[in-house]
Amino acid sequence: MASRLRIRITAALAAGTAACALAGCGIPALGGESGGRGPVTAGAEAECGAVAAPGDGGRSRQLRAMWIATVAGIDWPKDTGDPAAKQRAQFTRLLDTATAMNMNAVFVQIRPNSDAFYPSPYEPWSQWITGTQGKDPGYDVLAFMIKEAHARNLEFHAWFNPYRVSRQDDLNKLSPKSPARQHPDWVRKYGAGLWYDPGIPQVRDLATRAVMDVVAKYDIDAVHFDDYFYPYPEGKEFPDQATYKAHGGGMDKGDWRRGNVDTLVRSLSGKIHDKKPWVRFGISPFGVWRNASTDPRGSDTRALQSYDDIYADTRTWIKKGWIDYVTPQLYWPIGDPRADYAELAGWWADQVEGTDVQLTIGQGAYRVGKDAAWKDPAELSRHLTLNAKHPQIRGDVYFSASDIVSNRRGFAARLREDHYPRPAIPPIPAGRGGKAPPPVQDTAAVPAGGKGVKVTWRPSQGATSYAVYRVDGKRPGCAPVDPERLIANVRGGGIVDPGAKPGRTYTYYVTALDRLHHQSAPGRGATVTSPQG
């Protein structure tokens, strides 16, 4: 059975179809009509008790996501010369793959190099869309991406790179509209590329304005930074001596650099939450803060230190509550002598303990099959098994989408079979407000006219999505609902459940969730016998 399931999932991933249909998950119906009935309002009477506490090791409340990198065609678009319609179709196939994997979020790179995947008043259109920086692709790419993600009930985390300017070092090759061309004194050549100097206040202002423009104009769920702050060391000092002389104020240079990054993180956190309290701010740092040999508070590792080498003091950001989630990039295997995944998972779990910061783990899907340590396609599955020992770990994010699609050595199908057999609701972020909508009413279940069961309900006021649970047999109208029976978390007013076995009797329950995943009590269950086929 297990081998046949793996084959089915592998085929679904390759074809870009809904693997959950094959595995028995709910599929969202088109549209969100409610049969002309108005939504349930806050004054409606609650019908049943709450969903039971998870008994599944937290698998029903996890963030499951993949990064979609846009720089250099890593994930999307693969070819800047493709027409817009073809590019859009490629993007939606990536989202369908996320849905097939029972993921619930995507982290999409929208400002890779001081440029934009949207009409920006501050920066030119990205070269990674059309091949030419500043060239209008003819549509609002970001608006399209958010709409398609939300249609599949995938959270959209807008991924910004605050300081990178270009992967090449000639300013004249940038658009005349680039702030780097207009303010060359903000720019430093380092390695093979161009970087803004984080010590210049106007640079921090530009990054802040770029982020806040998107927060104000678009319905994103989170702002996301990755690990690029000061550039990774490339054998020589980052050329900010003049900036340090002008702004250092006698501080130790390392402390000054960390202070520059801290200032951006702290300030931006406050501005985002003041503008839209429900929008989260998360960062995905390099996986080692400091080695214990340098600092007893660090991890038992022997690797580059983000605190010392790229001036990212992630531990302080957690302790100060400047970020809502942290997703360290733990791209090492279990047992690695330099940086053991098991050691680092435990270390990061300890850092968030007692804080409101959610911990998810950045997983190196790109590494599968690349060398002897990653030859076994079950390595990432073992990571998730180990994560279950740490209740502070609330999910995983995979780099990157192309690797999930390629399913090298069957690793993605293995993850889905071992850990993602059904959908999951993201955890509730602390301190961001929100409340559960009123329970849904008029849940109905009928044979779907050939195969499966159609489940509908009356929408609930203030609800963003709906969780659907399927229980074997006829159950009372009100009964405790086991979260392990979750089959779908969708937007709209109904699903078709193709996983209902012919001739079997089921009871369906539906709950309403707000955009921060606060969950209502279930409405009264609807019982149906699936058609014989």
XYZ file of C-alpha atoms in Angstrom:
533
model
C 0.000 0.000 0.000
C 2.734 2.446 0.963
C 4.639 1.901 -2.282
C 1.489 2.345 -4.375
C 0.675 5.577 -2.531
C 4.173 6.887 -3.181
C 3.782 6.129 -6.888
C 0.449 7.938 -7.007
C 1.785 11.006 -5.226
C 4.914 11.095 -7.388
C 2.800 11.014 -10.521
C 0.552 13.766 -9.216
C 3.500 15.995 -8.394
C 5.014 15.460 -11.807
C 1.747 16.250 -13.544
C 0.957 19.265 -11.365
C -2.434 17.810 -10.442
C -4.142 17.721 -7.056
C -2.505 14.818 -5.263
C -4.917 15.321 -2.390
C -7.683 14.094 -4.676
C -5.843 10.814 -5.049
C -5.101 10.555 -1.354
C -8.604 11.413 -0.191
C -8.447 15.102 0.682
C -11.145 17.662 -0.013
C -10.902 19.739 -3.165
C -12.231 23.294 -3.152
C -15.286 23.835 -5.292
C -15.179 26.703 -7.756
C -16.665 29.896 -6.388
C -18.012 30.609 -2.924
C -21.753 30.860 -3.461
C -24.063 30.315 -0.506
C -27.279 29.550 -2.327
C -28.605 33.052 -1.751
C -28.425 32.749 2.031
C -26.747 35.484 4.016
C -23.672 34.851 6.145
C -23.896 33.727 9.750
C -23.379 36.823 11.920
C -21.728 37.280 15.277
C -25.081 37.092 17.016
C -25.791 33.566 15.815
C -25.999 30.911 18.504
C -23.059 28.495 18.723
C -24.179 24.992 17.830
C -21.544 22.607 19.180
C -18.443 22.353 21.341
C -14.955 23.254 20.200
C -12.645 21.118 18.107
C -10.816 18.712 20.392
C -7.190 19.324 21.308
C -4.857 17.721 18.765
C -3.703 14.220 19.576
C -1.520 14.019 16.495
C 1.723 15.589 17.673
C 0.559 18.976 16.372
C 0.358 17.939 12.708
C -3.088 19.513 12.332
C -1.619 22.915 13.344
C 1.540 23.465 11.314
C 2.967 25.948 8.871
C 4.005 24.066 5.736
C 5.547 26.180 3.013
C 8.051 26.496 0.206
C 10.163 29.404 -0.941
C 9.569 30.584 -4.515
C 12.792 32.343 -5.541
C 12.540 34.744 -8.469
C 16.166 35.827 -8.786
C 18.061 34.312 -11.731
C 15.219 31.954 -12.652
C 15.750 29.699 -9.650
C 12.036 28.910 -9.379
C 9.990 31.435 -11.317
C 9.866 32.682 -13.967
C 12.205 30.164 -15.542
C 12.555 32.186 -18.739
C 12.199 35.965 -18.783
C 11.529 35.741 -22.510
C 8.315 33.776 -22.060
C 5.051 35.641 -22.678
C 3.153 36.737 -19.595
C 0.424 34.114 -20.059
C 2.975 31.304 -20.050
C 4.718 32.732 -16.989
C 1.409 32.984 -15.126
C 0.579 29.372 -15.968
C 3.979 28.292 -14.635
C 3.351 30.130 -11.384
C -0.045 28.581 -10.817
C 1.483 25.138 -11.384
C 3.904 25.834 -8.535
C 0.952 26.754 -6.323
C -0.845 23.567 -7.371
C 2.232 21.610 -6.319
C 2.103 23.279 -2.898
C -1.560 22.289 -2.623
C -0.755 18.743 -3.736
C 1.810 18.542 -0.933
C -0.818 19.684 1.608
C 1.152 22.878 2.219
C -0.572 26.039 3.401
C 1.808 28.915 2.556
C 4.272 30.213 -0.018
C 7.176 32.609 0.555
C 7.580 34.534 -2.709
C 10.556 36.769 -3.541
C 9.148 40.119 -4.723
C 12.104 42.499 -4.181
C 15.222 40.478 -5.009
C 17.629 43.277 -6.046
C 16.315 46.737 -5.120
C 13.642 46.173 -7.757
C 10.000 45.188 -7.761
C 7.506 42.581 -8.939
C 4.827 45.280 -8.708
C 4.469 48.914 -9.799
C 6.665 50.679 -7.244
C 7.048 54.448 -6.771
C 10.573 53.826 -5.460
C 12.216 51.132 -7.572
C 12.099 49.816 -11.147
C 10.392 46.668 -12.367
C 12.618 43.654 -11.768
C 14.793 42.322 -14.570
C 13.814 38.828 -13.469
C 10.356 39.213 -15.057
C 11.105 40.479 -18.568
C 14.900 40.305 -18.776
C 15.249 44.106 -18.668
C 15.194 46.076 -15.434
C 12.519 48.771 -15.596
C 10.476 47.105 -18.345
C 6.767 46.916 -17.477
C 5.505 43.316 -17.866
C 2.014 44.592 -18.652
C 0.295 43.448 -15.469
C 0.655 43.713 -11.697
C 2.638 40.546 -11.002
C 2.290 40.739 -7.213
C -1.479 41.244 -7.327
C -1.772 38.206 -9.601
C 0.388 36.046 -7.308
C -1.528 36.975 -4.157
C -4.895 36.357 -5.823
C -3.861 32.900 -7.036
C -2.295 31.937 -3.703
C -5.326 32.996 -1.700
C -7.665 31.225 -4.123
C -5.921 28.024 -2.979
C -5.974 29.190 0.649
C -2.188 29.510 0.718
C -0.764 32.263 2.918
C 1.345 34.741 0.961
C 4.586 35.782 2.659
C 6.133 38.643 0.666
C 9.893 38.073 0.598
C 12.141 41.160 0.432
C 15.931 41.444 0.257
C 16.749 44.708 2.054
C 20.316 45.447 0.901
C 21.157 43.550 -2.293
C 21.409 45.702 -5.438
C 22.770 43.507 -8.214
C 24.481 40.198 -8.933
C 26.903 42.082 -11.224
C 29.057 45.083 -10.287
C 28.415 47.655 -13.043
C 26.045 50.425 -11.918
C 25.545 51.545 -15.513
C 23.790 48.279 -16.329
C 20.974 49.143 -13.925
C 17.831 51.016 -14.896
C 18.166 54.836 -14.760
C 15.221 54.662 -12.336
C 17.167 52.510 -9.893
C 17.901 54.297 -6.595
C 21.385 52.822 -6.867
C 21.977 54.787 -10.095
C 20.527 57.930 -8.574
C 22.519 57.585 -5.344
C 25.781 55.809 -6.186
C 27.206 56.971 -2.851
C 24.847 54.492 -1.144
C 26.334 51.555 -3.070
C 29.365 49.348 -2.376
C 31.019 46.855 -4.697
C 31.650 43.601 -2.888
C 32.458 40.213 -4.341
C 30.850 39.930 -7.757
C 27.952 42.258 -6.989
C 26.612 45.546 -5.666
C 25.218 46.167 -2.185
C 23.649 49.062 -0.344
C 25.608 50.079 2.722
C 23.416 49.220 5.762
C 25.126 51.930 7.810
C 23.620 54.742 5.722
C 20.296 55.976 7.192
C 18.853 56.697 3.736
C 19.403 53.055 2.772
C 17.347 51.886 5.745
C 14.695 54.439 4.815
C 14.525 53.068 1.264
C 14.108 49.483 2.466
C 11.410 50.609 4.885
C 9.509 52.583 2.244
C 9.657 49.648 -0.182
C 8.236 47.254 2.392
C 5.577 49.610 3.703
C 4.388 50.427 0.175
C 3.528 46.737 -0.259
C 2.023 46.404 3.225
C -0.275 49.351 2.531
C -1.349 48.368 -0.989
C -1.530 44.567 -0.998
C -3.319 41.876 0.982
C -0.199 40.008 2.068
C -0.102 37.794 5.141
C 3.503 38.466 6.151
C 6.683 40.362 5.363
C 9.647 38.029 5.079
C 13.418 38.611 5.069
C 15.941 35.862 4.415
C 19.578 35.676 5.590
C 21.125 38.494 3.521
C 21.962 41.486 5.687
C 25.618 42.462 5.488
C 27.005 40.224 2.723
C 28.615 36.894 3.509
C 32.415 37.274 3.829
C 34.351 36.859 0.580
C 37.926 37.178 1.769
C 38.066 40.922 2.325
C 36.434 43.603 4.457
C 33.127 45.089 3.387
C 34.087 48.614 2.195
C 32.163 50.727 4.703
C 35.105 52.491 6.362
C 33.866 55.970 5.425
C 30.358 55.209 6.638
C 31.723 53.894 9.927
C 33.824 57.018 10.367
C 30.782 59.229 9.737
C 28.217 57.301 11.783
C 30.106 54.911 14.074
C 30.281 57.261 17.041
C 33.249 55.429 18.521
C 31.431 52.087 18.798
C 33.108 48.758 18.156
C 32.686 48.221 14.418
C 30.955 44.845 14.786
C 28.514 46.240 17.354
C 27.867 49.230 15.101
C 27.084 47.002 12.127
C 24.745 44.834 14.222
C 23.135 48.014 15.510
C 22.428 49.134 11.950
C 20.620 45.886 11.182
C 18.837 45.931 14.549
C 17.560 49.439 13.819
C 15.951 48.322 10.558
C 14.399 45.197 12.092
C 13.020 46.989 15.161
C 11.689 49.997 13.258
C 10.136 47.984 10.471
C 8.450 45.630 12.921
C 6.707 48.542 14.594
C 5.646 50.158 11.328
C 4.213 46.938 9.891
C 2.180 46.174 12.984
C 0.981 49.765 13.353
C -0.269 49.747 9.768
C -1.821 46.273 9.747
C -1.622 44.353 13.046
C -2.502 41.077 11.341
C 0.498 41.186 8.983
C 3.386 39.248 10.484
C 7.091 39.930 10.194
C 9.437 36.969 9.932
C 13.096 36.356 9.199
C 14.952 33.283 7.949
C 18.522 33.627 9.236
C 21.586 31.518 8.612
C 21.216 28.486 10.870
C 24.050 29.212 13.330
C 23.850 32.289 15.556
C 27.189 31.702 17.339
C 29.276 28.650 18.139
C 29.544 27.672 21.808
C 33.335 27.938 21.517
C 32.826 31.688 20.925
C 29.849 32.250 23.212
C 28.505 29.796 25.816
C 24.971 30.799 24.785
C 25.653 29.477 21.283
C 25.180 26.050 19.734
C 27.588 23.115 19.790
C 28.650 23.775 16.207
C 31.724 24.729 14.199
C 30.330 26.895 11.417
C 30.054 30.446 10.160
C 28.413 32.663 12.788
C 25.670 35.005 11.624
C 26.218 37.269 14.649
C 29.896 37.833 13.798
C 30.060 37.333 10.025
C 26.894 38.930 8.600
C 25.996 40.992 11.706
C 22.548 39.451 12.209
C 21.775 39.134 15.916
C 18.735 36.926 15.516
C 18.719 35.852 19.138
C 18.161 39.456 20.247
C 15.323 39.876 17.737
C 13.614 36.860 19.296
C 14.136 37.925 22.907
C 12.968 41.488 22.167
C 9.892 40.283 20.267
C 10.741 42.283 17.135
C 9.735 39.399 14.868
C 6.648 37.183 14.811
C 8.397 34.098 13.493
C 11.906 32.847 12.870
C 12.808 30.249 10.237
C 16.493 29.336 10.641
C 18.024 27.715 7.580
C 19.123 24.340 8.943
C 20.564 22.962 5.729
C 22.709 20.267 7.357
C 21.970 16.550 7.832
C 21.484 14.848 11.163
C 24.912 14.041 12.561
C 26.893 16.596 10.533
C 30.161 17.103 12.484
C 30.189 20.871 11.852
C 26.523 21.639 12.370
C 24.322 18.735 13.432
C 20.685 19.233 12.502
C 19.590 17.602 15.754
C 21.720 19.962 17.835
C 20.496 23.058 16.004
C 16.807 22.108 16.082
C 17.051 21.828 19.854
C 19.050 25.034 20.199
C 16.531 27.113 18.248
C 13.647 25.517 20.157
C 15.294 26.706 23.370
C 15.634 30.266 22.029
C 11.914 30.729 21.348
C 10.802 29.022 24.570
C 8.881 31.520 26.704
C 8.521 34.051 23.862
C 5.696 34.816 21.410
C 7.960 34.078 18.432
C 6.946 31.059 16.376
C 9.679 28.713 15.220
C 9.602 27.034 11.832
C 12.576 25.305 10.252
C 14.104 26.120 6.869
C 14.760 22.774 5.156
C 17.359 22.347 2.402
C 15.373 20.455 -0.212
C 17.923 21.583 -2.803
C 20.548 19.417 -1.128
C 18.786 16.077 -1.594
C 20.968 13.779 -3.715
C 23.762 16.351 -4.039
C 26.408 14.495 -2.011
C 26.921 11.393 0.106
C 25.383 12.937 3.226
C 22.167 13.677 1.314
C 22.030 10.559 -0.828
C 19.201 9.062 1.229
C 15.890 10.669 0.155
C 14.503 9.974 3.638
C 16.870 12.491 5.295
C 14.320 15.316 5.310
C 11.618 12.974 6.551
C 13.883 12.132 9.488
C 14.228 15.865 10.181
C 10.475 16.192 10.610
C 10.355 13.110 12.826
C 13.009 14.706 15.032
C 11.115 18.020 15.055
C 8.178 16.275 16.743
C 10.332 15.987 19.886
C 10.293 19.791 20.159
C 6.789 21.245 20.572
C 8.232 24.715 19.945
C 8.776 23.791 16.267
C 5.576 24.751 14.464
C 6.364 23.750 10.890
C 8.820 23.733 8.000
C 9.660 25.795 4.907
C 11.470 24.199 1.952
C 14.080 25.726 -0.311
C 12.912 25.667 -2.874
C 9.820 25.187 -5.031
C 11.680 23.717 -8.018
C 13.110 20.989 -5.804
C 9.680 20.075 -4.472
C 8.432 19.869 -8.062
C 11.375 17.749 -9.232
C 10.804 15.313 -6.327
C 14.389 14.041 -6.660
C 14.748 10.452 -5.514
C 11.117 10.616 -4.403
C 11.913 12.781 -1.354
C 8.855 15.031 -1.687
C 6.485 12.097 -2.048
C 8.166 10.578 1.013
C 7.549 13.754 3.026
C 3.899 13.810 2.041
C 3.381 10.145 2.821
C 5.226 10.224 6.149
C 4.212 13.654 7.467
C 1.634 15.434 5.296
C -1.092 12.845 4.610
C -3.786 15.451 5.202
C -4.023 19.263 5.274
C -3.008 21.368 8.260
C -4.192 24.687 9.662
C -1.357 27.172 10.380
C -0.784 27.977 14.057
C -2.272 31.159 15.526
C 0.330 33.955 15.742
C 0.588 35.462 19.203
C -0.255 39.098 19.812
C -1.632 39.876 16.377
C -5.297 40.155 17.374
C -8.190 38.462 15.640
C -10.898 36.172 16.971
C -12.840 33.132 15.877
C -15.810 33.852 13.610
C -19.275 32.586 14.608
C -19.912 28.917 13.766
C -21.170 28.062 10.297
C -24.763 26.977 9.823
C -26.686 24.858 7.328
C -23.910 22.336 6.699
C -25.154 19.891 4.066
C -23.629 16.790 2.470
C -24.981 15.075 -0.644
C -23.629 12.585 -3.213
C -21.573 14.456 -5.801
C -23.323 12.992 -8.820
C -20.952 10.226 -9.807
C -18.154 10.055 -7.261
C -17.521 11.465 -3.841
C -19.538 13.791 -1.659
C -20.376 17.476 -2.043
C -20.272 19.423 1.235
C -21.700 22.960 1.468
C -22.360 25.443 4.254
C -23.564 28.980 4.834
C -20.575 31.362 5.095
C -19.794 32.916 8.466
C -19.290 36.662 8.916
C -15.617 37.528 9.262
C -14.412 34.124 8.125
C -11.489 33.817 5.706
C -11.463 30.036 5.372
C -13.293 26.905 6.454
C -11.959 23.640 7.843
C -13.849 20.499 6.862
C -13.723 17.328 8.951
C -14.940 13.874 7.909
C -15.926 11.291 10.518
C -16.854 7.664 9.822
C -20.461 6.700 10.451
C -23.514 8.597 11.561
C -22.781 10.969 14.434
C -24.970 13.259 16.518
C -25.581 16.759 15.202
C -23.256 18.034 17.931
C -20.191 15.984 18.826
C -16.518 16.567 19.615
C -14.466 16.811 16.432
C -11.077 15.120 16.263
C -8.565 17.371 14.449
C -7.052 14.265 12.885
C -10.199 14.039 10.757
C -9.382 17.270 8.890
C -9.717 16.770 5.119
C -9.704 20.338 3.787
C -9.078 23.976 4.716
C -10.516 26.100 1.917
C -12.029 29.423 0.965
C -15.535 29.624 -0.438
C -18.744 27.815 0.391
C -18.179 24.189 -0.460
C -15.923 21.289 -1.421
C -16.181 18.023 -3.262
C -14.614 15.186 -1.264
C -13.512 12.496 -3.740
C -11.980 10.419 -0.964
C -15.344 9.250 0.329
C -15.424 5.497 -0.291
C -18.452 4.123 -2.192
C -21.318 2.976 0.024
C -19.784 4.301 3.256
C -21.633 6.597 5.658
C -19.882 9.738 6.882
C -20.633 12.793 8.998
C -19.078 16.105 7.956
C -18.379 19.043 10.268
C -17.262 22.535 9.217
C -15.555 25.260 11.262
C -14.893 28.895 10.339
C -11.468 30.536 10.683
C -10.355 34.158 10.553
C -7.224 35.163 8.633
C -5.052 34.491 11.695
C -6.532 30.976 12.034
C -8.659 31.430 15.139
C -11.203 28.635 14.803
C -14.906 28.581 15.589
C -16.768 25.700 17.126
C -18.073 23.306 14.480
C -21.568 23.710 13.110
C -23.976 20.798 13.288
C -22.742 17.786 11.386
C -24.244 16.544 8.116
C -24.498 12.800 7.500
C -24.490 11.188 4.056
C -23.906 7.807 2.450
C -21.459 8.005 -0.424
C -22.751 6.743 -3.802
C -21.826 3.222 -4.844
C -19.856 4.542 -7.811
